[in-house]
Short mmCIF file of C-alpha atoms and ligand atoms in Angstrom, two decimals:
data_model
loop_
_atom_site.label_atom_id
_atom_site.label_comp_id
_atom_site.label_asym_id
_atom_site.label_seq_id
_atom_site.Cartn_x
_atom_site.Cartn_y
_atom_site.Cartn_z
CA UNK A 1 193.40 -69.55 47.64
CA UNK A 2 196.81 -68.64 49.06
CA UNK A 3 198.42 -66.06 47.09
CA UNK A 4 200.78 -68.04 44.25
CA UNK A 5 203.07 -64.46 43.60
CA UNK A 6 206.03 -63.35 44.72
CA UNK A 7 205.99 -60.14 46.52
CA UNK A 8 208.93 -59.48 47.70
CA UNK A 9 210.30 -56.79 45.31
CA UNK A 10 207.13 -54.66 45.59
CA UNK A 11 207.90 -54.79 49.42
CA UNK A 12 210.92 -54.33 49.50
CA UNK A 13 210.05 -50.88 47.25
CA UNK A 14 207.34 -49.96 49.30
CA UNK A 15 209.20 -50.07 52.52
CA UNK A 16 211.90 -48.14 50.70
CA UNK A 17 209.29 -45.49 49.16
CA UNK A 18 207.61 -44.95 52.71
CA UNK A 19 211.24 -43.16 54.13
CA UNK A 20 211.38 -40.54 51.19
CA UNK A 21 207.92 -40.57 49.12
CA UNK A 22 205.23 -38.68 51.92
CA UNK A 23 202.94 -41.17 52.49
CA UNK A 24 204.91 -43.82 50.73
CA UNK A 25 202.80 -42.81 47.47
CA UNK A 26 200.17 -39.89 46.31
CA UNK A 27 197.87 -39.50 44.05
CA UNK A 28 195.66 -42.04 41.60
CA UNK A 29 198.67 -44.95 41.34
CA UNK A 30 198.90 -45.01 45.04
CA UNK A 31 197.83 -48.29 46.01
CA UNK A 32 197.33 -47.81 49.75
CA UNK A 33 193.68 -47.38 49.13
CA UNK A 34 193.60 -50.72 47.48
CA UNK A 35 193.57 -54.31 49.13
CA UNK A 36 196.70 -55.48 50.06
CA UNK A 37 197.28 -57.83 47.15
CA UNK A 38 197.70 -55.39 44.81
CA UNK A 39 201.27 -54.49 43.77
CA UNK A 40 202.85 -50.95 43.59
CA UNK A 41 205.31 -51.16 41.54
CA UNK A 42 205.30 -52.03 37.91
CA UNK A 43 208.07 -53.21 35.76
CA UNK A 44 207.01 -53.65 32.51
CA UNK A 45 204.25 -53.84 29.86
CA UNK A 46 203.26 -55.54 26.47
CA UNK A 47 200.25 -55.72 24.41
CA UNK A 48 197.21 -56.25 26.69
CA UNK A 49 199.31 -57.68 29.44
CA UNK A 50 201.69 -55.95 32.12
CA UNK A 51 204.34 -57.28 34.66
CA UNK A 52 204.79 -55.64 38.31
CA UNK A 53 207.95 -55.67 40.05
CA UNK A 54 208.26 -58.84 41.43
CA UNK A 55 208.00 -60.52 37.55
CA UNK A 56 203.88 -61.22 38.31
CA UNK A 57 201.90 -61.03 35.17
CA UNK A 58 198.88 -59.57 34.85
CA UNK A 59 195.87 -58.69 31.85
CA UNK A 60 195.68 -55.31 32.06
CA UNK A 61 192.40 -54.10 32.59
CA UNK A 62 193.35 -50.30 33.62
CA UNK A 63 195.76 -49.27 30.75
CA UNK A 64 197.72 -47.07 33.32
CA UNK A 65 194.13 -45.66 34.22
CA UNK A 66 193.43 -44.99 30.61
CA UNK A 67 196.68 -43.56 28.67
CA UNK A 68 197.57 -47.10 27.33
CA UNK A 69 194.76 -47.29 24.29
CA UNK A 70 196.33 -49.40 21.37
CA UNK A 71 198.14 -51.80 23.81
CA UNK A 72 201.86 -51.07 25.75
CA UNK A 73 205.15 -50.63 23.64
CA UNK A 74 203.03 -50.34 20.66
CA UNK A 75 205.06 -50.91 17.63
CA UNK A 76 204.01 -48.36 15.37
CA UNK A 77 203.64 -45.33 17.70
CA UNK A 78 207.10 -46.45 19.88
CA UNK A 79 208.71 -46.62 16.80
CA UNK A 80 207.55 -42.92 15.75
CA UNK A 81 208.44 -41.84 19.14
CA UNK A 82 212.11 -43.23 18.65
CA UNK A 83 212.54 -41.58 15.42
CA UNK A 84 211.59 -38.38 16.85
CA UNK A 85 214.09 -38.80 19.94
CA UNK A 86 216.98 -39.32 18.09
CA UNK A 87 216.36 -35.64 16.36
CA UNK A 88 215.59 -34.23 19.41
CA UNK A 89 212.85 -33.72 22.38
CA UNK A 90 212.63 -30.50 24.68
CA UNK A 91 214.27 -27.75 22.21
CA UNK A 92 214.08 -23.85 22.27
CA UNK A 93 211.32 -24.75 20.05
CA UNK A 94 208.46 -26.99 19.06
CA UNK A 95 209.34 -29.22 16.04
CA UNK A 96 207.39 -29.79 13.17
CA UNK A 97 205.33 -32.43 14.52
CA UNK A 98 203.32 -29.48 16.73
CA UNK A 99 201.53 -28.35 13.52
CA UNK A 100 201.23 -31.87 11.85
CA UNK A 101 199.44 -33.06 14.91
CA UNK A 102 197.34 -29.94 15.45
CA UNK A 103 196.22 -30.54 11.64
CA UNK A 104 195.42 -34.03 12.28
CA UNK A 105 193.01 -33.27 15.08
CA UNK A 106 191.62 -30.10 13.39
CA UNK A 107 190.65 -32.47 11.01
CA UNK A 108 189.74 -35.74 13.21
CA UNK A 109 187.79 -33.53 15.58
CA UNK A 110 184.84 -31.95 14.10
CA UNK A 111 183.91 -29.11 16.41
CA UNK A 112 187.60 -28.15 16.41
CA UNK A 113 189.61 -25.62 14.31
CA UNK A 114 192.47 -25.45 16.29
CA UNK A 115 194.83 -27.37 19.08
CA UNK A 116 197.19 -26.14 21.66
CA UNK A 117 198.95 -28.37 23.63
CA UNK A 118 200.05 -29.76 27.52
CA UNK A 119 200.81 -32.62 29.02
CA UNK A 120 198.14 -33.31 32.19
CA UNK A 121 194.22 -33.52 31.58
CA UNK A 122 194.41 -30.88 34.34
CA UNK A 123 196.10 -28.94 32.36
CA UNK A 124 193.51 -29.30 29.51
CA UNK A 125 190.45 -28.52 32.03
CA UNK A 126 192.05 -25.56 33.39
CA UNK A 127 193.16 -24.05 30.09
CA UNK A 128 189.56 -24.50 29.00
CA UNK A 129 187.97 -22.60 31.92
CA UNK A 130 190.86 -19.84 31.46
CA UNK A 131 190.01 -19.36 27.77
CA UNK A 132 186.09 -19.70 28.71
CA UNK A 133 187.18 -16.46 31.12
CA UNK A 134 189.27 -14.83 28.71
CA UNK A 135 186.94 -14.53 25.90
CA UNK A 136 183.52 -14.44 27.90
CA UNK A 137 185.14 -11.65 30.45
CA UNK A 138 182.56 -13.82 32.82
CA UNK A 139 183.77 -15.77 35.93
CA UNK A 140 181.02 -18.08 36.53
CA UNK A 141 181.87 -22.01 35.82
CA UNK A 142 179.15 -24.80 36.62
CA UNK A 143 180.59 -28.26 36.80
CA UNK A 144 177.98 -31.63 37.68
CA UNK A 145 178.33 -32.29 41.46
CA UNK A 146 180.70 -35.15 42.08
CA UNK A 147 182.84 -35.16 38.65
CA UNK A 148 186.41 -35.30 38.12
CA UNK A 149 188.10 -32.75 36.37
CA UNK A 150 191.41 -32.84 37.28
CA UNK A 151 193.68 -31.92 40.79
CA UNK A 152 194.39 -28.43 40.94
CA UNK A 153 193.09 -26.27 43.40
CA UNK A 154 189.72 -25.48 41.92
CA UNK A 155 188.70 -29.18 41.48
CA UNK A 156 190.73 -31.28 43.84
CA UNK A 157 188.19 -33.79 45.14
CA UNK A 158 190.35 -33.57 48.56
CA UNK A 159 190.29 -29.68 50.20
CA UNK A 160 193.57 -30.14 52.01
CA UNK A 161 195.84 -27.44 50.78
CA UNK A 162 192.91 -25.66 49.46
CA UNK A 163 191.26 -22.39 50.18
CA UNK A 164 187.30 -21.36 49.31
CA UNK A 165 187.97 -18.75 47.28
CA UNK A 166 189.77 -21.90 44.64
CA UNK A 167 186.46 -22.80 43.97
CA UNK A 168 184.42 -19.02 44.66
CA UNK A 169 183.65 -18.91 40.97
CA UNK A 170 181.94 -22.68 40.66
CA UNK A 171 178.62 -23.49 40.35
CA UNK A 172 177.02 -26.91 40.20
CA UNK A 173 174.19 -28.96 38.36
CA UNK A 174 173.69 -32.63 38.48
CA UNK A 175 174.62 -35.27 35.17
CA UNK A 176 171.36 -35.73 33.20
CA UNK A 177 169.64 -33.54 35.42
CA UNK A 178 168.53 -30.22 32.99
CA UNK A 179 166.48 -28.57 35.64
CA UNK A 180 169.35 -28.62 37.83
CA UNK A 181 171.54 -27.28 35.33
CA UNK A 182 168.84 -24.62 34.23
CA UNK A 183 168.45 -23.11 37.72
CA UNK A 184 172.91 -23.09 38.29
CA UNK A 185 172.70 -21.39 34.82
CA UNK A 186 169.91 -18.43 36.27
CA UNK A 187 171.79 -18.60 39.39
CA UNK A 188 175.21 -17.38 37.59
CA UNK A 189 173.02 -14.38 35.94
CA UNK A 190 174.77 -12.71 33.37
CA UNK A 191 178.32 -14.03 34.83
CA UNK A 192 178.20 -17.08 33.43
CA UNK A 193 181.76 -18.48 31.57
CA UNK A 194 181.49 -22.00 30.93
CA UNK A 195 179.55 -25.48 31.40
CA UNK A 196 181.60 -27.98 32.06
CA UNK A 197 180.71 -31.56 31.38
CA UNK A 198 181.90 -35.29 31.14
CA UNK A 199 181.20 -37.43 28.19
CA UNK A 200 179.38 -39.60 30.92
CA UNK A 201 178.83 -39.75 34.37
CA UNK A 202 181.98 -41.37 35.45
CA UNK A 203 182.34 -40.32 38.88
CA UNK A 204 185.09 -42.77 40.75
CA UNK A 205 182.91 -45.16 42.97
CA UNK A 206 179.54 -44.93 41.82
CA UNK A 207 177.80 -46.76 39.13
CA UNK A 208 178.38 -44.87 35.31
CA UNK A 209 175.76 -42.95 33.64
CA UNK A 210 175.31 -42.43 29.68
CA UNK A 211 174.45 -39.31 29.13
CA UNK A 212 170.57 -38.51 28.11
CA UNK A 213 171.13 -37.28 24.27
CA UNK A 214 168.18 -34.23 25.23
CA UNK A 215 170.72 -33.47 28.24
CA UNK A 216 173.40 -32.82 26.22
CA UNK A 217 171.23 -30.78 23.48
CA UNK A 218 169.77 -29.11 26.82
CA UNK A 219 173.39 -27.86 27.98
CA UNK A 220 174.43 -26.76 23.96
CA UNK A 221 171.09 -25.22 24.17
CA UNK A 222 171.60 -22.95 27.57
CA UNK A 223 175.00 -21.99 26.60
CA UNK A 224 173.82 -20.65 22.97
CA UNK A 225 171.28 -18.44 24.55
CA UNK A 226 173.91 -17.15 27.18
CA UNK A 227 176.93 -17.08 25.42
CA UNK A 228 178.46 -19.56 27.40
CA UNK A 229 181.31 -22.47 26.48
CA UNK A 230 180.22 -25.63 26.52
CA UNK A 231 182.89 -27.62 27.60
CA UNK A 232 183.56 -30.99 26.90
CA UNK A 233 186.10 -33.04 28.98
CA UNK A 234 187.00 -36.04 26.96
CA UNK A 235 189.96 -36.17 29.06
CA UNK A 236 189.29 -39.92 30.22
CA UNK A 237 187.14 -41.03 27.01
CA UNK A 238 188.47 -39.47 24.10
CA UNK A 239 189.36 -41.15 21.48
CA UNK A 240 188.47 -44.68 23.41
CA UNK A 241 184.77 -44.29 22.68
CA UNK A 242 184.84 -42.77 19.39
CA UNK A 243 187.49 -41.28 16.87
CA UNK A 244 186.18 -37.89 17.51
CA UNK A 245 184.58 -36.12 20.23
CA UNK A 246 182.95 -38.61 22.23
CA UNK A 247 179.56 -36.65 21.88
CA UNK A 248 180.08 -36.90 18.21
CA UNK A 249 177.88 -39.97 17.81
CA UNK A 250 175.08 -38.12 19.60
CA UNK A 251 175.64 -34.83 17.40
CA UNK A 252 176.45 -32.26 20.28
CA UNK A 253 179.60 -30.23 19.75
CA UNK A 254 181.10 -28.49 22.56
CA UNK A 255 183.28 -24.63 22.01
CA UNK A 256 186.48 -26.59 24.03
CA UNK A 257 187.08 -30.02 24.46
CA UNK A 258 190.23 -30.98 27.13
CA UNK A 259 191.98 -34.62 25.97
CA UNK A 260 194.81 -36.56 27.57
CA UNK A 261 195.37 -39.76 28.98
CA UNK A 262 194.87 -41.53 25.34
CA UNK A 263 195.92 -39.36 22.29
CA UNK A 264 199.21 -40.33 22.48
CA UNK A 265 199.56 -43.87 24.03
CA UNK A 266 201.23 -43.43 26.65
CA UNK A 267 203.63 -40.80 25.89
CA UNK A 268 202.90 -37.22 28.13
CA UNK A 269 200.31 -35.14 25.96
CA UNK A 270 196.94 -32.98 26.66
CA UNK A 271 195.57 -30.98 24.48
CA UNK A 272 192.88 -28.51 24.18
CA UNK A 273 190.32 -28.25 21.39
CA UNK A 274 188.03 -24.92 20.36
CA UNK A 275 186.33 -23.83 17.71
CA UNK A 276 186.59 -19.85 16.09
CA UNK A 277 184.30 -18.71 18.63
CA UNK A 278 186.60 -19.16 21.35
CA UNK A 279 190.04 -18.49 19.13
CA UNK A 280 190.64 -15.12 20.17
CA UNK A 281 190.50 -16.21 23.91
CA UNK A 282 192.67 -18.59 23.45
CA UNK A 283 195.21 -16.41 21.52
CA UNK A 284 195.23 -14.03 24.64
CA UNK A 285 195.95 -16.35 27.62
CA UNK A 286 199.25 -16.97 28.45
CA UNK A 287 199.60 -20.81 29.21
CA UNK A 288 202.85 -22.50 29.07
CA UNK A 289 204.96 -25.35 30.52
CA UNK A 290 208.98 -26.06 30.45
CA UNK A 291 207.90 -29.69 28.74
CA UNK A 292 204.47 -28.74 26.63
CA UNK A 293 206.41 -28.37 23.55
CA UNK A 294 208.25 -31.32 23.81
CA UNK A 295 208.47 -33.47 19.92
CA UNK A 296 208.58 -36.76 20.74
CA UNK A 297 204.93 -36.89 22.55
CA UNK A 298 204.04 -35.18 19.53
CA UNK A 299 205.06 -37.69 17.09
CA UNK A 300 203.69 -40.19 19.36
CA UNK A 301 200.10 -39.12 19.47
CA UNK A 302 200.36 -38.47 15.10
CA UNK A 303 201.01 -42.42 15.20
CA UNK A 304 198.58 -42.89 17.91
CA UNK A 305 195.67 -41.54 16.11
CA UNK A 306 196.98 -43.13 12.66
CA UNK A 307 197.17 -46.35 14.34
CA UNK A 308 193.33 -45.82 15.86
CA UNK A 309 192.22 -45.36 12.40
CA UNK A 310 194.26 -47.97 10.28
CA UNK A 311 193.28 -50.56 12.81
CA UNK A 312 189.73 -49.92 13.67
CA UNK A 313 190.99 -50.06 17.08
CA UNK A 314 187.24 -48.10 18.67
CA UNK A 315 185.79 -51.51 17.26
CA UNK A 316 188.33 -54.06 18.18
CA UNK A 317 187.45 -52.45 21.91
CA UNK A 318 183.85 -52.78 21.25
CA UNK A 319 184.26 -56.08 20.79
CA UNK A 320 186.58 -57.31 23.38
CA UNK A 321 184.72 -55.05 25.48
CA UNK A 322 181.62 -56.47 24.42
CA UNK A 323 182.80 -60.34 25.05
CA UNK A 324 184.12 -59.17 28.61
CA UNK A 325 180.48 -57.81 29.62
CA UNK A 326 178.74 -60.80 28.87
CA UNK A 327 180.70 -63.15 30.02
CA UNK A 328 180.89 -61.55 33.43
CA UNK A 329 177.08 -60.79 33.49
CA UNK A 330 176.88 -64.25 32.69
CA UNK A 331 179.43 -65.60 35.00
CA UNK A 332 177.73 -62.92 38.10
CA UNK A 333 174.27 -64.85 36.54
CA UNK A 334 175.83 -68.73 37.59
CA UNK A 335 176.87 -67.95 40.66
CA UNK A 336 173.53 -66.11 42.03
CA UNK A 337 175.34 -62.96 42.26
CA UNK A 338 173.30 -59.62 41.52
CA UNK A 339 175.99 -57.05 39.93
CA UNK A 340 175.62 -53.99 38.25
CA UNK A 341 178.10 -53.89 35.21
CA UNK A 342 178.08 -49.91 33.75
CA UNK A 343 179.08 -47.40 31.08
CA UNK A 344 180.23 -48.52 27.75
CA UNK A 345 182.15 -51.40 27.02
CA UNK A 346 185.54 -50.06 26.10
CA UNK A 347 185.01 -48.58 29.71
CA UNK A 348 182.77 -50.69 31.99
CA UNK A 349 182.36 -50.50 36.07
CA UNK A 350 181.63 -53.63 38.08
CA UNK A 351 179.65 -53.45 41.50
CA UNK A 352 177.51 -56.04 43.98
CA UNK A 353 174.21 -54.61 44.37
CA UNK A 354 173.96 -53.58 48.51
CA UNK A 355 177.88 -53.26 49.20
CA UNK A 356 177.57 -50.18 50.68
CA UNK A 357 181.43 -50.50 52.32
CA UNK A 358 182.68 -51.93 48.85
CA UNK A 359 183.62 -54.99 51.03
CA UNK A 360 182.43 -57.04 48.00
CA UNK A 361 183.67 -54.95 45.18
CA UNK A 362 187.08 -55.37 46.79
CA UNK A 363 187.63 -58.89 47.83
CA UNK A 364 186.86 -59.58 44.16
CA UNK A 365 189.20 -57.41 42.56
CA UNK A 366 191.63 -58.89 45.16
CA UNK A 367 190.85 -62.30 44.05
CA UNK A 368 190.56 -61.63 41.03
CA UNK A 369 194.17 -59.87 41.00
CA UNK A 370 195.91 -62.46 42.07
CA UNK A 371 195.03 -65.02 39.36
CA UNK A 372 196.47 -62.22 37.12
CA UNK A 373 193.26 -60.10 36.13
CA UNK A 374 194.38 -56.63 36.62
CA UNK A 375 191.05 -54.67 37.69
CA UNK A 376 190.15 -52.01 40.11
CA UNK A 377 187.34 -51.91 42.83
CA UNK A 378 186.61 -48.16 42.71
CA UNK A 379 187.12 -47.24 39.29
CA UNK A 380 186.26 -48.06 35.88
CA UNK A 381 188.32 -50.47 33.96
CA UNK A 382 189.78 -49.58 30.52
CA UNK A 383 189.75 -52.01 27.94
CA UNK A 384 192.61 -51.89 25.44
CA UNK A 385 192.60 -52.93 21.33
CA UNK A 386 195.34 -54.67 22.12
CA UNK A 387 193.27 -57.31 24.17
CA UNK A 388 193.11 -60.72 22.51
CA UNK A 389 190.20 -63.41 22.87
CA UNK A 390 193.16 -65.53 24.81
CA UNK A 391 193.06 -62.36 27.28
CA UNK A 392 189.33 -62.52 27.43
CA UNK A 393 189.68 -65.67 28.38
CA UNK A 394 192.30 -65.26 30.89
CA UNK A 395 190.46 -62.69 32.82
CA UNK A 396 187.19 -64.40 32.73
CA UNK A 397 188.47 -67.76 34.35
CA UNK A 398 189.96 -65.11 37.07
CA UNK A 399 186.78 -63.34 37.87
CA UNK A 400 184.73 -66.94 37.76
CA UNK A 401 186.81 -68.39 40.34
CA UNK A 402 187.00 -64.45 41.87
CA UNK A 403 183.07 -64.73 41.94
CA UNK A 404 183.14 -68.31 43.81
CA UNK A 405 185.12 -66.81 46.65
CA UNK A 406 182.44 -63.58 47.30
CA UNK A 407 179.36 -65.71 46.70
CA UNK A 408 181.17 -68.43 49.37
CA UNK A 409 182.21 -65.65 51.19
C1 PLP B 1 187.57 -36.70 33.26
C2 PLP B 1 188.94 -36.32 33.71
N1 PLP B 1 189.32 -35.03 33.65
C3 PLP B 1 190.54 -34.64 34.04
C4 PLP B 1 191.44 -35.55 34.54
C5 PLP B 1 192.79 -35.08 35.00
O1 PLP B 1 193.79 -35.61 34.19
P1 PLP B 1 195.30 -35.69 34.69
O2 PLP B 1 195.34 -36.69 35.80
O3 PLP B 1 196.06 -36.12 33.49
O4 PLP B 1 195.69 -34.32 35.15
C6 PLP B 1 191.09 -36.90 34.62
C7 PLP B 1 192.03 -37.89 35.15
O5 PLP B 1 191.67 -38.97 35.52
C8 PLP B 1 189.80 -37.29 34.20
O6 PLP B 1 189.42 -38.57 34.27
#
């Protein structure tokens, strides 16, 4: 199939972007990595369904690689945010909302009894190891081989710019693997600071992993007995898998939890989580940011996590999530195709069994992208609550016809 869309905007842009952006674009929206059919630039969003540049529409299977949780320009949440902005935003202060939305997660969060806020997930991971340090007097941090935590210095997953000593204080054990984590932990001695830990095994490229249940009891277990944090970075899961901590359901509690991307919909918000033990660490690092105080992010991720709760959204992406997994195992099924389709629903990871090169992986997503099914070869998707059945649908006659093409090569 020729490509139907226009593409001349997004050219036009990228041509423009490649004479004063290095590289023509950085970091996890640049879309050089990608085939060529996907677009750079995007204009505008709605519900479960988002517009690039050109005017191309598009289900949105990414949710601006997770932020977007209740659907864009939610109406509830944008309309808090508005309110907020027409007091004010960046002031010499925070506003009230700062406390109201530290209460509300005290309360929504059960390991935690109090919130400071950020705006970047790297933020939140970093804070946590500097409070782990600051109230352990340890160094030591173990992290699984292979996980994303974030891009500064000491977990960048590309060393340019980087020195050894930015990562001189890491140790590493592998996901689900409590031997491996056992010996890091007697490696670090008595130094040890902090485990750190994904909900899951969601390692960019690779098929996901749900974590073993005695894993996580294994890792609450080795930091009791050394006086370790366990920390939990829900930065790409939380509140998409559960209105809690994502290792709620499985009844492990972590000291510090780092959240972004979701709790606020789309508006620029991280926060960290702790519990008393680690309060008077995080009273005596100084951590601070010319925007982290800003109100109207605030007041957006109060209606966010109202609007989670008043409509059941962790179910209504269950669901959708659910539909979307069977109909492309079943659609994979038809066409003799043997994929592997991982993690949870709400968060699900498609690849073709053998495609070493991810040859497969992407001339899908590339098909599939151009009859308006916005997913991603090397990452997991994101479904949002906002997704209807007429989505569904939608993206399912995309990847049908996306599947014809790879199994006809
Ligand atoms: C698990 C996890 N931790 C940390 C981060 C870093 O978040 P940010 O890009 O907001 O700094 C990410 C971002 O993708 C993430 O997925």
């Amino acid at each position: 199939m020729t490509d139907p869309r226009d593409r001349t905007c997004d050219t036009g842009l990228r041509k423009r972007a490649a004479a004063v952006i290095p590289g023509g674009m950085y970091g996890h929206q640049s879309a050089r990595p990608l085939p060529p059919e996907y677009p750079q630039f995007m204009r505008e969003g709605r519900g479960a369904r988002v517009w690039d540049a050109d005017g191309n529409q598009y289900v949105d299977l990414m949710c601006s690689y997770g932020p977007v949780v209740l659907g864009h320009r939610h109406p509830v949440v944008d309309a808090a945010a508005r309110a907020q902005a027409e007091l004010a935003d960046c002031q010499n202060g925070p506003g009230p909302a700062m406390v109201e939305l530290a209460e509300l997660l005290v309360a929504t969060v059960r390991h935690a009894d109090w919130a400071m806020f950020a705006k970047n997930g790297t933020d939140a991971t970093t804070m946590c190891a500097t409070i782990a340090r600051a109230a352990t007097g340890r160094k030591r941090m173990l992290v699984a081989h292979g996980a994303y935590h974030g891009a500064a210095p000491w977990c960048t997953p590309r060393p340019a710019g980087t020195t050894q000593e930015d990562r001189a204080n890491l140790g590493y054990y592998t996901f689900n693997d409590l031997a491996s984590a056992r010996s890091a932990v007697a490696e670090a001695g008595d130094d040890l600071a902090a485990i750190m830990v994904s909900p899951f095994r969601h390692d960019a490229g690779f098929d996901q992993e749900l974590v073993d249940p005695g894993f996580a009891m294994g890792l609450r277990e080795l930091c009791d007995a050394t006086g370790a944090a366990l920390i939990l970075d829900d930065v790409r899961c939380g509140f998409r898998l559960h209105l809690g901590s994502s290792w709620e359901p499985i009844g492990v509690d972590p000291d510090l939890s780092a959240w972004s991307k979701a709790i606020a919909n789309g508006y620029p918000l991280a926060a960290v989580l702790g519990n008393d033990r680690f309060r008077g660490g995080a009273s005596d690092v100084f951590v601070t940011g010319s925007f982290w105080f800003s109100a109207v992010a605030m007041a957006a991720g109060i209606a966010t996590i109202g609007a989670l709760a008043d409509e059941g959204a962790i179910e209504a992406m269950e669901r959708a999530g659910g539909l979307l997994r069977d109909g492309i195992r079943a659609q994979a099924k038809s066409h003799g195709l043997d994929v592997n389709y991982t993690g949870p629903v709400q968060m699900p990871y498609l690849t073709f069994a053998g495609d070493e090169n991810y040859a497969l992986g992407k001339l899908f997503a590339a098909e599939g992208i151009k009859r308006g099914a916005y997913i991603h070869p090397r990452h997991n998707w994101f479904v949002s609550a906002a997704m209807t059945d007429d989505d569904i649908a939608h993206v399912l006659r995309a990847t049908d016809e996306a599947f014809a093409v790879v199994k006809n090569g």
